[in-house]
Short mmCIF file of C-alpha atoms in Angstrom, two decimals:
data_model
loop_
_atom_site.label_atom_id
_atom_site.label_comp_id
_atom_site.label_asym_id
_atom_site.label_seq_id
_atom_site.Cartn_x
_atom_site.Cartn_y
_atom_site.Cartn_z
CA UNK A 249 -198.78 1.74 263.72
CA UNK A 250 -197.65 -1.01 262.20
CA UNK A 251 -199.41 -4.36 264.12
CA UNK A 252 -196.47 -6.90 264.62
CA UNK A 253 -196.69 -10.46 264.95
CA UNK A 254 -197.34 -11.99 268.32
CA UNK A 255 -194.04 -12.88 270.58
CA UNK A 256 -195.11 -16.99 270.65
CA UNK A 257 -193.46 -19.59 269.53
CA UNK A 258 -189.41 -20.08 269.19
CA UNK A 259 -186.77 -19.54 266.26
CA UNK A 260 -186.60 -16.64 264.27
CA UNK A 261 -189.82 -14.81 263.13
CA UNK A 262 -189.83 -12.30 260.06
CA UNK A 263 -192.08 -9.45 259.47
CA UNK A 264 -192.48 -7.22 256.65
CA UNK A 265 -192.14 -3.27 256.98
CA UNK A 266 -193.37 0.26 255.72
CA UNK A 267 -189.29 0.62 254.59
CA UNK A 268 -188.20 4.38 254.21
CA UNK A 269 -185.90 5.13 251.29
CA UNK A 270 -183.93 7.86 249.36
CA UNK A 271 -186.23 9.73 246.60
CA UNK A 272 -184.64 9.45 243.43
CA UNK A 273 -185.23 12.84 242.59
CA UNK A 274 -184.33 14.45 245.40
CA UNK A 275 -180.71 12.72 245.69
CA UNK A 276 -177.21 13.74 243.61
CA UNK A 277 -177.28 10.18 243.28
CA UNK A 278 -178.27 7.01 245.08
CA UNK A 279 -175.10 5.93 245.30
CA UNK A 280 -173.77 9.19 246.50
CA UNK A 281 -176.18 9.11 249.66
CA UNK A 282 -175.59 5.49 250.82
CA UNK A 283 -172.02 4.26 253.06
CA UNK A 284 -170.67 1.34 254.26
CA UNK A 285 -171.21 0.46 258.07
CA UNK A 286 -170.48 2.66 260.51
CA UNK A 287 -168.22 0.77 262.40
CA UNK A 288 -165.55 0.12 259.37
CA UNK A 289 -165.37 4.10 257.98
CA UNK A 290 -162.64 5.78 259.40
CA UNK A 291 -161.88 9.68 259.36
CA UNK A 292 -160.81 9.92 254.98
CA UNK A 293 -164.10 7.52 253.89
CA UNK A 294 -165.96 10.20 256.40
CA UNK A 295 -165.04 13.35 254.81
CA UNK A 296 -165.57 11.35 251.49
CA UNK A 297 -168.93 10.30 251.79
CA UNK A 298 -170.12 13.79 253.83
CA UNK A 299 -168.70 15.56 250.47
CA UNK A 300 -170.55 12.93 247.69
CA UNK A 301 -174.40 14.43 248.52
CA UNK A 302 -175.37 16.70 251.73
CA UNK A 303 -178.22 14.06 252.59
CA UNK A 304 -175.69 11.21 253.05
CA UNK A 305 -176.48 8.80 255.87
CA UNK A 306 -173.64 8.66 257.06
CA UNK A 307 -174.84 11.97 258.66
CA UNK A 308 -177.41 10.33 260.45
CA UNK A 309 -174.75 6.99 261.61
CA UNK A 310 -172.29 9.04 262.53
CA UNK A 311 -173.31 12.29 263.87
CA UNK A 312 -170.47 13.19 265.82
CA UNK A 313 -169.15 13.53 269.45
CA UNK A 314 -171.21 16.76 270.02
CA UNK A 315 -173.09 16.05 273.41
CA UNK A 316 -176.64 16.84 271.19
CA UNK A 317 -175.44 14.71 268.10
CA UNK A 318 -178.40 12.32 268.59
CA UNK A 319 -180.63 14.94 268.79
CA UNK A 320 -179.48 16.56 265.69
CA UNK A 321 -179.56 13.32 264.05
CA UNK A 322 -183.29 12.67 265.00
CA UNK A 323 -183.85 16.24 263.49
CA UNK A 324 -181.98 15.78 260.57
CA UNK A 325 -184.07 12.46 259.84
CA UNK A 326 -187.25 14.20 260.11
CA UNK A 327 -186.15 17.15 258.36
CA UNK A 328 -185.47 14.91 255.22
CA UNK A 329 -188.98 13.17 255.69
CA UNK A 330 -190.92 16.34 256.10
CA UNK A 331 -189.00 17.70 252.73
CA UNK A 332 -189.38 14.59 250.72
CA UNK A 333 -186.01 13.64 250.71
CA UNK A 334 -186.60 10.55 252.10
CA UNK A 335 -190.14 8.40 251.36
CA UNK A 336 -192.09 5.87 253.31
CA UNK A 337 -194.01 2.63 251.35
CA UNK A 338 -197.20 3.01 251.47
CA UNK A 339 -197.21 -0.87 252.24
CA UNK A 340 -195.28 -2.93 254.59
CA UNK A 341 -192.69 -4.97 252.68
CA UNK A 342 -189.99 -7.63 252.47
CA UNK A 343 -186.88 -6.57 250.36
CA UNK A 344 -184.95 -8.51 248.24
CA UNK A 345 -180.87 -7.47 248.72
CA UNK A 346 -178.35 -8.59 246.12
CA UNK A 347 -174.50 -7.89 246.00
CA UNK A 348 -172.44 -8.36 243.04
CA UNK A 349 -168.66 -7.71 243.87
CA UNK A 350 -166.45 -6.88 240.70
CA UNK A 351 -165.42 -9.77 238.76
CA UNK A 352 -167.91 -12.96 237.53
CA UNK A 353 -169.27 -15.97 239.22
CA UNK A 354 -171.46 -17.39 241.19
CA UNK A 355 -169.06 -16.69 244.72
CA UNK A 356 -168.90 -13.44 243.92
CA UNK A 357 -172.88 -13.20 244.56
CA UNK A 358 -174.71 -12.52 247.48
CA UNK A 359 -178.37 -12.29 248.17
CA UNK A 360 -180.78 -12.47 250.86
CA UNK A 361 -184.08 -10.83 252.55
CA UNK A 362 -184.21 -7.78 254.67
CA UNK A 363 -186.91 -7.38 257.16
CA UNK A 364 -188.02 -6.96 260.59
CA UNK A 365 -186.57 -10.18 263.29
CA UNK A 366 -188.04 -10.64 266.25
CA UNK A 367 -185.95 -9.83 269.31
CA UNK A 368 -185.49 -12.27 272.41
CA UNK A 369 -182.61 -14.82 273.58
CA UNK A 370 -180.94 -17.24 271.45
CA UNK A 371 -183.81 -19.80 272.43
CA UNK A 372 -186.91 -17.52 271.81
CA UNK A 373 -185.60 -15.76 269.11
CA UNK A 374 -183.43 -18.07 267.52
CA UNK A 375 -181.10 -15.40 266.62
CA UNK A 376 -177.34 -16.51 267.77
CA UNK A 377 -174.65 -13.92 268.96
CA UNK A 378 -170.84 -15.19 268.48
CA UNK A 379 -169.14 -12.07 269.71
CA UNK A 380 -168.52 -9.99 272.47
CA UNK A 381 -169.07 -6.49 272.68
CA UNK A 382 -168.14 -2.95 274.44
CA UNK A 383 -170.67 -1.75 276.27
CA UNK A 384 -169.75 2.38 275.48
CA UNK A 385 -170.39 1.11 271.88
CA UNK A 386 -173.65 -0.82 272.92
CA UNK A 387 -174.56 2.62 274.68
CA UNK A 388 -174.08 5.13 271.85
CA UNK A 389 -175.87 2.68 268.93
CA UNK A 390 -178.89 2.29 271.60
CA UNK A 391 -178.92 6.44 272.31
CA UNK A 392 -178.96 6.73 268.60
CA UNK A 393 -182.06 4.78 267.88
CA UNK A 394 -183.77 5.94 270.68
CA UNK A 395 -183.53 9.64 269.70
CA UNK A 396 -184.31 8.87 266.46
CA UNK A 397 -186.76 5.98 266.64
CA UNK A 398 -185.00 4.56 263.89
CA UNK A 399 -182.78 1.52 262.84
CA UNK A 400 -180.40 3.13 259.86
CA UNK A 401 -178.94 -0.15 259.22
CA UNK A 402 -179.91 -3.60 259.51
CA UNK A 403 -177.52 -6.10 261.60
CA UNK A 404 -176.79 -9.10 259.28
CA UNK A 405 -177.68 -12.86 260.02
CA UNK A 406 -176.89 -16.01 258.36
CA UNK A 407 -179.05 -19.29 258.27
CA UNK A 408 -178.60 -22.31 256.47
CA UNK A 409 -181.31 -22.79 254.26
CA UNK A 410 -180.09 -26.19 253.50
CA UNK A 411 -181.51 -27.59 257.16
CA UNK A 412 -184.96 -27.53 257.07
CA UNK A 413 -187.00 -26.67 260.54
CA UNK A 414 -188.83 -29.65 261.85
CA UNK A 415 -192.26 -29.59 261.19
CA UNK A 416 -192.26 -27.97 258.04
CA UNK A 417 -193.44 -29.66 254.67
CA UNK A 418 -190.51 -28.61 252.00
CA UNK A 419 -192.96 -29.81 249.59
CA UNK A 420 -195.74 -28.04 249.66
CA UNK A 421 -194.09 -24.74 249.66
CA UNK A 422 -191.30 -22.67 248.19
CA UNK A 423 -188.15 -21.65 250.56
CA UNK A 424 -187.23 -18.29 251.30
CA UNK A 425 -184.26 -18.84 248.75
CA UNK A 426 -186.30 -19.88 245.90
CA UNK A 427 -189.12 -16.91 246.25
CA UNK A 428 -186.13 -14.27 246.11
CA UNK A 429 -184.02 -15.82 243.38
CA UNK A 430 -187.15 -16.14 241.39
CA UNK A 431 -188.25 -12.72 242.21
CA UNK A 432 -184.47 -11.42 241.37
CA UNK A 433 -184.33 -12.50 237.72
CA UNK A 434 -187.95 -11.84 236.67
CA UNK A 435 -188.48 -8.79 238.02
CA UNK A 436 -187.38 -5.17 237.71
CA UNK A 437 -185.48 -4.14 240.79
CA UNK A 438 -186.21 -0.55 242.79
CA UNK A 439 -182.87 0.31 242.65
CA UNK A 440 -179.70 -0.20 241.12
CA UNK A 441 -176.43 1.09 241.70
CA UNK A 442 -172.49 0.40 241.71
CA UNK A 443 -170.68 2.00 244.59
CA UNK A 444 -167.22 3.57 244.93
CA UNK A 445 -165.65 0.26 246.20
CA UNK A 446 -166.91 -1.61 242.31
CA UNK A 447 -170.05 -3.32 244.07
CA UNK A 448 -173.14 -3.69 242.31
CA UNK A 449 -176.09 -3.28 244.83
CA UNK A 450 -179.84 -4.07 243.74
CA UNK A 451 -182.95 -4.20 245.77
CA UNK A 452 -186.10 -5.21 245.00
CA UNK A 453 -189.53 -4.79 247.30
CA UNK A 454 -191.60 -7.50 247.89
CA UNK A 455 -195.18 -6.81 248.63
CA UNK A 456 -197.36 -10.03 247.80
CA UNK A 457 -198.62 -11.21 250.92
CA UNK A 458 -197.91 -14.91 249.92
CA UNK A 459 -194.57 -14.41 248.78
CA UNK A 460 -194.15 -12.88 252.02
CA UNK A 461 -195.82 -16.11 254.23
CA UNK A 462 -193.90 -18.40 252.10
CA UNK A 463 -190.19 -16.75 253.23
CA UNK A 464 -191.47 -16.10 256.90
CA UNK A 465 -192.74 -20.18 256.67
CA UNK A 466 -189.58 -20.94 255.59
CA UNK A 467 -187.54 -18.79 258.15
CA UNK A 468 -189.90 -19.79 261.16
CA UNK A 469 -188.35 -21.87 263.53
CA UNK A 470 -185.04 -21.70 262.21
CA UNK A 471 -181.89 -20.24 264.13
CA UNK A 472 -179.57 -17.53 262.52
CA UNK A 473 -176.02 -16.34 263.51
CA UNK A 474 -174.78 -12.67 263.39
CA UNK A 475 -172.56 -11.83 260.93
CA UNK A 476 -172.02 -8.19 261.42
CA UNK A 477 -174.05 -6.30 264.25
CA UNK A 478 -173.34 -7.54 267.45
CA UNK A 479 -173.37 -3.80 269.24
CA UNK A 480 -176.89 -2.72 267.03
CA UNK A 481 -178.40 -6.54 268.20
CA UNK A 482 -177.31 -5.57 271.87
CA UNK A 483 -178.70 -2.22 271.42
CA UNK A 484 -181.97 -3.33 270.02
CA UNK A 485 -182.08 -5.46 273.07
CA UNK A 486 -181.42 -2.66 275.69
CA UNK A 487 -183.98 -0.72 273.80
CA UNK A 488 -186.88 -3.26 274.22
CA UNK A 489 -185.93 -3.80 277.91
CA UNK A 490 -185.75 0.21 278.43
CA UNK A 491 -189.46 0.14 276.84
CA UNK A 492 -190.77 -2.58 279.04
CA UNK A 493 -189.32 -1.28 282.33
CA UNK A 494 -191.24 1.53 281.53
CA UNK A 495 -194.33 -0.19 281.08
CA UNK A 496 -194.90 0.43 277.53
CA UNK A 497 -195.22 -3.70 276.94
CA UNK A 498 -195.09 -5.08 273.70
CA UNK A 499 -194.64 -2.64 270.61
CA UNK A 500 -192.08 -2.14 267.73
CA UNK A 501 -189.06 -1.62 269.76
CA UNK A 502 -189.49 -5.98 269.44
CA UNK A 503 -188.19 -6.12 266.43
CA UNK A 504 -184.94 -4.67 264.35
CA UNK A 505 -184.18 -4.28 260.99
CA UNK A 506 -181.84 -7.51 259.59
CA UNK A 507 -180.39 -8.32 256.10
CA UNK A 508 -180.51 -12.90 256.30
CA UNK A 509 -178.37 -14.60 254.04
CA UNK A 510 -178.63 -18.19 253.49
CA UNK A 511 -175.45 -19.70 254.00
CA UNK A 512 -176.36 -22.65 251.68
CA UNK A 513 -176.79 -20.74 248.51
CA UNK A 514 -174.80 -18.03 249.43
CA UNK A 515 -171.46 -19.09 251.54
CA UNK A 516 -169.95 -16.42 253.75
CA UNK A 517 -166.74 -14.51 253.17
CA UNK A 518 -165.13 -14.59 256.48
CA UNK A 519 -162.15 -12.01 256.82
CA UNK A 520 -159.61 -11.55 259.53
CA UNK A 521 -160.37 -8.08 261.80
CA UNK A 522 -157.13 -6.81 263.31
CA UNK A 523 -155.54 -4.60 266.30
CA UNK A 524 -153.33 -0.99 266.69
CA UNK A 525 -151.62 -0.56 269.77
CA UNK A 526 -151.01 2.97 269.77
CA UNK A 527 -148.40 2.98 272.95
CA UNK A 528 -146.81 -0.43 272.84
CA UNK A 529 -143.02 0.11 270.93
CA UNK A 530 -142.99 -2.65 268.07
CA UNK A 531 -139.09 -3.99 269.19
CA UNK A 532 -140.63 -4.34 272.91
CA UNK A 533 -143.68 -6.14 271.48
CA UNK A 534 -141.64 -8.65 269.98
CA UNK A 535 -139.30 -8.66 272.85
CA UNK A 536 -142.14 -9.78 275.15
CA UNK A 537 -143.81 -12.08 272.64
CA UNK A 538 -140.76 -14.39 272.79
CA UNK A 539 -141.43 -15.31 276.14
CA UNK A 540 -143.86 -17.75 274.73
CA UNK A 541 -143.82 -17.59 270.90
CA UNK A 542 -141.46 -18.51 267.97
CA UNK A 543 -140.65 -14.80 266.72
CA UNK A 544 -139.18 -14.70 263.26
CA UNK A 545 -138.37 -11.32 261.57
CA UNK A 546 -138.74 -11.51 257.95
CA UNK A 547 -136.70 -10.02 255.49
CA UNK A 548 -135.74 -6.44 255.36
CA UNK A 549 -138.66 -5.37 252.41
CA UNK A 550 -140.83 -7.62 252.17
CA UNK A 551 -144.07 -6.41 250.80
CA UNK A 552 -147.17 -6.54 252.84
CA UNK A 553 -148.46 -9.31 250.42
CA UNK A 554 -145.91 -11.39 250.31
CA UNK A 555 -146.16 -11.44 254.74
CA UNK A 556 -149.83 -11.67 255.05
CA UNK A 557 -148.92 -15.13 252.43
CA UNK A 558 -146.57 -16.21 255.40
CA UNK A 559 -149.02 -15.49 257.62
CA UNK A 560 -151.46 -17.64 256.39
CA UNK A 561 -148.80 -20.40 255.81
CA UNK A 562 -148.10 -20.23 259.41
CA UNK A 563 -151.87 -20.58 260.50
CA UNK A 564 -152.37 -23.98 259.32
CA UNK A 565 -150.11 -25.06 262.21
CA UNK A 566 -152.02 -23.33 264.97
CA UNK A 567 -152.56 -19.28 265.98
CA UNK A 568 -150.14 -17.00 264.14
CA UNK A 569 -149.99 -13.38 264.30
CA UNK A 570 -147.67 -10.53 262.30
CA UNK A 571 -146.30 -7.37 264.00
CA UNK A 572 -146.11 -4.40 262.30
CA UNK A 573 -144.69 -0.83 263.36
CA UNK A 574 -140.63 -1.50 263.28
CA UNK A 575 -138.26 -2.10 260.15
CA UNK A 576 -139.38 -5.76 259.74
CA UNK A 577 -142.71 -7.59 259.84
CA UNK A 578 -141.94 -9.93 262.54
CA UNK A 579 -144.21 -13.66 262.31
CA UNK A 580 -145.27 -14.84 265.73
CA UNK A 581 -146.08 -18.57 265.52
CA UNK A 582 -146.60 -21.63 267.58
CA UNK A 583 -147.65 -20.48 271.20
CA UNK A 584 -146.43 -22.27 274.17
CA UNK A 585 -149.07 -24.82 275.15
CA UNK A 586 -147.90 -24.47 278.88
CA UNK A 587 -148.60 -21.13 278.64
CA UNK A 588 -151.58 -21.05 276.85
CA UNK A 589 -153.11 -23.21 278.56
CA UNK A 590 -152.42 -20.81 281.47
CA UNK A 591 -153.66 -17.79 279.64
CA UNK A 592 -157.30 -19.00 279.21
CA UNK A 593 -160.33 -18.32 281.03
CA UNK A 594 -161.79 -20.62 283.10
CA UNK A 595 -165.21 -22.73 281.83
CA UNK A 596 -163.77 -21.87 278.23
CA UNK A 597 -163.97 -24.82 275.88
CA UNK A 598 -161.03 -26.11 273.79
CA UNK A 599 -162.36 -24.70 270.36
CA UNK A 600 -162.71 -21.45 271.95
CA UNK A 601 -159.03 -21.87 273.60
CA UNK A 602 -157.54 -22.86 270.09
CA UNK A 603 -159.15 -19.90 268.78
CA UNK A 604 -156.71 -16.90 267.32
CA UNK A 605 -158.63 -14.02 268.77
CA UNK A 606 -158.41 -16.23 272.14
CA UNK A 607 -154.89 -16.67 271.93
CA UNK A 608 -154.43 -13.09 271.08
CA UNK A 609 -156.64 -11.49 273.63
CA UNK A 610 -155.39 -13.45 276.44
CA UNK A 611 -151.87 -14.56 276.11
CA UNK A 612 -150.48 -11.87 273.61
CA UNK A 613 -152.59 -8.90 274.44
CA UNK A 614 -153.24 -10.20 278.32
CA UNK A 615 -151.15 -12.26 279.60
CA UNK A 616 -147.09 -10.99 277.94
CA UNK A 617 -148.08 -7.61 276.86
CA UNK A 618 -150.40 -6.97 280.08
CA UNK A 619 -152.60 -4.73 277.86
CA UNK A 620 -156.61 -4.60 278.48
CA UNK A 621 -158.54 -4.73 276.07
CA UNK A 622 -160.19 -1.40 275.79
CA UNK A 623 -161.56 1.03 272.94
CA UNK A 624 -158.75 3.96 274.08
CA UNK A 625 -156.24 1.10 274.20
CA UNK A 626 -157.10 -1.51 271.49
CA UNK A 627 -158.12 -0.07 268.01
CA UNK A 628 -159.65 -1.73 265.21
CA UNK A 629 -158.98 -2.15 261.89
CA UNK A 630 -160.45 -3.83 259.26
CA UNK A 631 -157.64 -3.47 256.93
CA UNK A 632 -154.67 -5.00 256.90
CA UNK A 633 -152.58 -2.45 254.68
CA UNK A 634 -154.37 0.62 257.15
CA UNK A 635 -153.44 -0.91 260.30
CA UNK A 636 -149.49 -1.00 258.70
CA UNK A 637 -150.09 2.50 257.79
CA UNK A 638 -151.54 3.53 261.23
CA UNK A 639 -147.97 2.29 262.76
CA UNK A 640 -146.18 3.66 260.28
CA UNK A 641 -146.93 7.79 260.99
CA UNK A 642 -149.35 7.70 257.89
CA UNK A 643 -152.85 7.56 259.44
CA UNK A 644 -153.75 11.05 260.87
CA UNK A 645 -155.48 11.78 264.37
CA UNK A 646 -158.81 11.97 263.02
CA UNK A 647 -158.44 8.08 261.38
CA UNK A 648 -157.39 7.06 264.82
CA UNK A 649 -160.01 9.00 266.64
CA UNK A 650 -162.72 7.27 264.17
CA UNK A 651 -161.90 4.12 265.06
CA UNK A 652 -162.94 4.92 268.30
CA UNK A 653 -159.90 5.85 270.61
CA UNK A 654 -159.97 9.62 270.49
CA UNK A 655 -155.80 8.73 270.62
CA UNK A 656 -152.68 10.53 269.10
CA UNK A 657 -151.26 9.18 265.47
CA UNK A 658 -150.29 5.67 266.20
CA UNK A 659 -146.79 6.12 265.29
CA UNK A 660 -144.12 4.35 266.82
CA UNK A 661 -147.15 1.74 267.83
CA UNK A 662 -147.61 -2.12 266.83
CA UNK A 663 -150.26 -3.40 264.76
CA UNK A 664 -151.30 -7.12 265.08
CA UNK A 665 -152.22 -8.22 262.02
CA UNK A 666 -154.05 -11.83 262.16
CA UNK A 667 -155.85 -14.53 259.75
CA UNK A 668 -159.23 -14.87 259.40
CA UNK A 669 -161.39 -17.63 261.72
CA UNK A 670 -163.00 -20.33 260.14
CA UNK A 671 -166.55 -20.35 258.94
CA UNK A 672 -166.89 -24.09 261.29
CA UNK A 673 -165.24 -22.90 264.25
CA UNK A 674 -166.92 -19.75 264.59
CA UNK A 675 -170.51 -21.37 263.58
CA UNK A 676 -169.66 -24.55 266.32
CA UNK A 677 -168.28 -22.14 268.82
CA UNK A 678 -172.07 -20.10 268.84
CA UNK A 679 -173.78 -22.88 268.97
CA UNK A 680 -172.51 -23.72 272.38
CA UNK A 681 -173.22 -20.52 273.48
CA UNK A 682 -170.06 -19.20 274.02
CA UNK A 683 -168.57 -16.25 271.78
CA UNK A 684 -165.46 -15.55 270.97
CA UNK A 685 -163.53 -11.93 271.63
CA UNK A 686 -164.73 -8.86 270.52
CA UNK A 687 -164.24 -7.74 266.71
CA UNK A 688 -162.64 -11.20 265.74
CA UNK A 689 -164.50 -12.05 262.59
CA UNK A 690 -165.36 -9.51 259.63
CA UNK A 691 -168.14 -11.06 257.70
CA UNK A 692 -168.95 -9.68 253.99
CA UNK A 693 -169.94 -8.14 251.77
CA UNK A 694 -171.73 -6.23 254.21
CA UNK A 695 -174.54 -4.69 253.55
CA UNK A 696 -174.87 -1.08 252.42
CA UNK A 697 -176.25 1.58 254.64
CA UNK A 698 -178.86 3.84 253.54
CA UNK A 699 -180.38 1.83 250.81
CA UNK A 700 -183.19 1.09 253.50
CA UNK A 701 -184.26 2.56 256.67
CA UNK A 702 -186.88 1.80 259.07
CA UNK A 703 -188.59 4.22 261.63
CA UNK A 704 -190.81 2.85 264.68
CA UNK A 705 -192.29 6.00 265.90
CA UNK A 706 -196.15 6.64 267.43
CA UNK A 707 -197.08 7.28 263.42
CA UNK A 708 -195.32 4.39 262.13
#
């Protein structure tokens, strides 16, 4: 096993790890074995990517509802280790991650370090949570990894490189940014592909042990937010308290696989995540809205383009929201402060209040549509044009039921589509300690799944 470094100290630590990947060989296709998340493919990208190569990972993500899914999973992964399919380093590693979405340019660039983080609180660990989560989702992401004694997909943190930790000489040694941008364009990477979606994906392993101390140097001491991962970062913390209450101590289950990005080089695309209310009529929606919003209906075919540009037009005044489901978009706009005001939880601070997840949880959602928020009663959606099509009869039971509400078609429903937070609020509102509503900010690219896996078994 794998020896870990000790749990001293504060701020994040990084460790490198035997990573487990896809055999070339043994694969239709690299590309035809990896997915995105599991948490943003509904039921069509699910039949898609279980038909593009029978050793997809999205078999191992997303095993099913079955009540031995987890178990099958675990089998499945060793199955594909014991036939090759899958292949361990022989060394433990850092790994070099690079996106390239479609198109040219420096934005359109991410890249960053995948390895192992040390688990703990925000002040040990120096690793920042800025959402809330569901515990049911918590539960089945934790069952997962303990049956298979794996984590499939890293969570995703950003840092900004830009701050250096205190006691640190920047001189003497190279940041964590440098080492992988230098190691990106001189080196050959492991593997190469472009996925259905037109992203180019390259990773590159990084097994010199001074390469290595340089980007954990650099990282050490430092704090990181989560992007993407707030359920698998709760799970990998349920985990290591499930192993300690047992009296098992310290081992791997004190550390999870991450993907960090630094923020400084590489600055965040922050999206908008929005709701489907299967049962709430749109014309009653808006009906009740008006009790404490402006509601506007906009013109009889407009596009979805042209409303999500009024949308955004109406944000820079305060929280906005669209309704979709009826024969108009309908804008929601400037919220009663009175009401507001009302709305909010106690011991809440006034960035979190002004927040549009905030004012959507508690005074649309909550407090005029008395709806609680629930994964039956509240789905997510990631896309804008999908939630319109949910609410419009076109998304079938299955999409619904992938998104996590095992609910009818969402006909006849109202979708909320909102704007996306800003990369300040969200980033000042964490480092108060507070975090905002669940599923409120979609950070990206994300990373792929499959393209590395790590396993934290007795053998390991």
């Amino acid at each position: 096993m794998q020896t870990l470094p000790s749990d001293s100290g504060s701020g994040l630590v990084l460790a490198p790890f035997r990573g487990i990947r896809y055999a070339r060989d043994r694969v239709s296709g690299i590309a035809n074995v990896t997915s995105p998340p599991y948490d943003v493919i509904n039921g069509g990208i699910l039949d898609q990517l279980r038909a593009a190569d029978p050793h997809n990972v999205v078999r191992l993500i997303l095993p099913g509802q079955a009540a031995d899914a987890y178990k099958t999973a675990a089998g499945l992964l060793r199955e594909w280790l014991s036939a090759g399919v899958l292949i361990r380093d022989r060394m433990a590693a850092l790994y070099i991650y690079e996106q390239r979405l479609p198109g040219s340019g420096p934005s359109l660039l991410q890249r960053g370090i995948i390895g192992l983080v040390r688990l703990g609180s925000p002040e040990s660990a120096g690793i920042l949570p800025h959402e809330n989560v569901m515990p049911g989702l918590v539960a089945g992401r934790r069952e997962l990894m303990a049956a298979t004694q794996a984590n499939l997909e890293p969570i995703f943190l950003i840092y900004d490189g830009g701050q250096f930790p205190d006691a640190t000489d920047t001189e003497a040694m190279p940041t964590a940014t440098e080492v992988m941008d230098r190691v990106a364009d001189e080196r050959t990477p492991l593997v190469a592909i472009t996925t259905e979606d037109g992203i180019t994906h390259r990773l590159w392993r990084l097994g010199d042990p001074g390469e290595q101390a340089a980007i954990a140097a650099d990282l050490s001491g430092r704090r990181a937010l989560i992007a993407d991962g707030h359920h698998r970062y709760a799970a990998y913390l349920q985990l290591q308290a499930e192993m300690r209450a047992a009296g098992l101590g310290t081992g791997p289950w004190d550390y999870g696989l991450a993907f960090l990005v630094d923020s400084a080089a590489y600055p965040p695309r922050l999206g908008a995540i929005h709701r489907v209310l299967p049962g709430l009529p749109p014309e009653h929606a808006a009906e009740l809205a008006k009790a404490a919003f402006t509601v506007q209906d906009l013109p009889a075919g407009l596009c979805l383009d042209d409303a999500l540009l009024r949308l955004a037009e109406a944000g820079r005044a305060g929280p906005a929201f669209l309704l979709a489901g009826g024969p108009v978009f309908r804008l929601l706009s400037h919220p009663d402060p009175v009401q507001l005001a009302a709305s909010m939880p106690a011991g809440t601070s006034a960035p979190w209040q002004s927040l549009a997840a905030s004012v959507m949880q508690h005074l649309l959602l909550g407090r005029l549509w008395g709806v609680t928020d629930s994964e039956r009663d509240v789905l997510i959606d990631h896309d804008a044009a999908d939630a319109v099509r949910a609410v419009a009869g076109d998304a079938t039971a299955t999409d619904i039921a992938e998104r996590g509400a095992g609910a009818a078609p969402a006909a006849g429903g109202t979708a909320v589509i909102c704007n996306p937070a800003s990369f300040e609020a969200v980033i000042g509102i964490a480092a108060q300690g507070e975090r905002v509503p669940r599923k409120s900010t979609s950070f990206g690219p994300k990373p792929r799944t499959g393209l590395i896996l790590r396993t934290f078994g007795p053998s390991d």
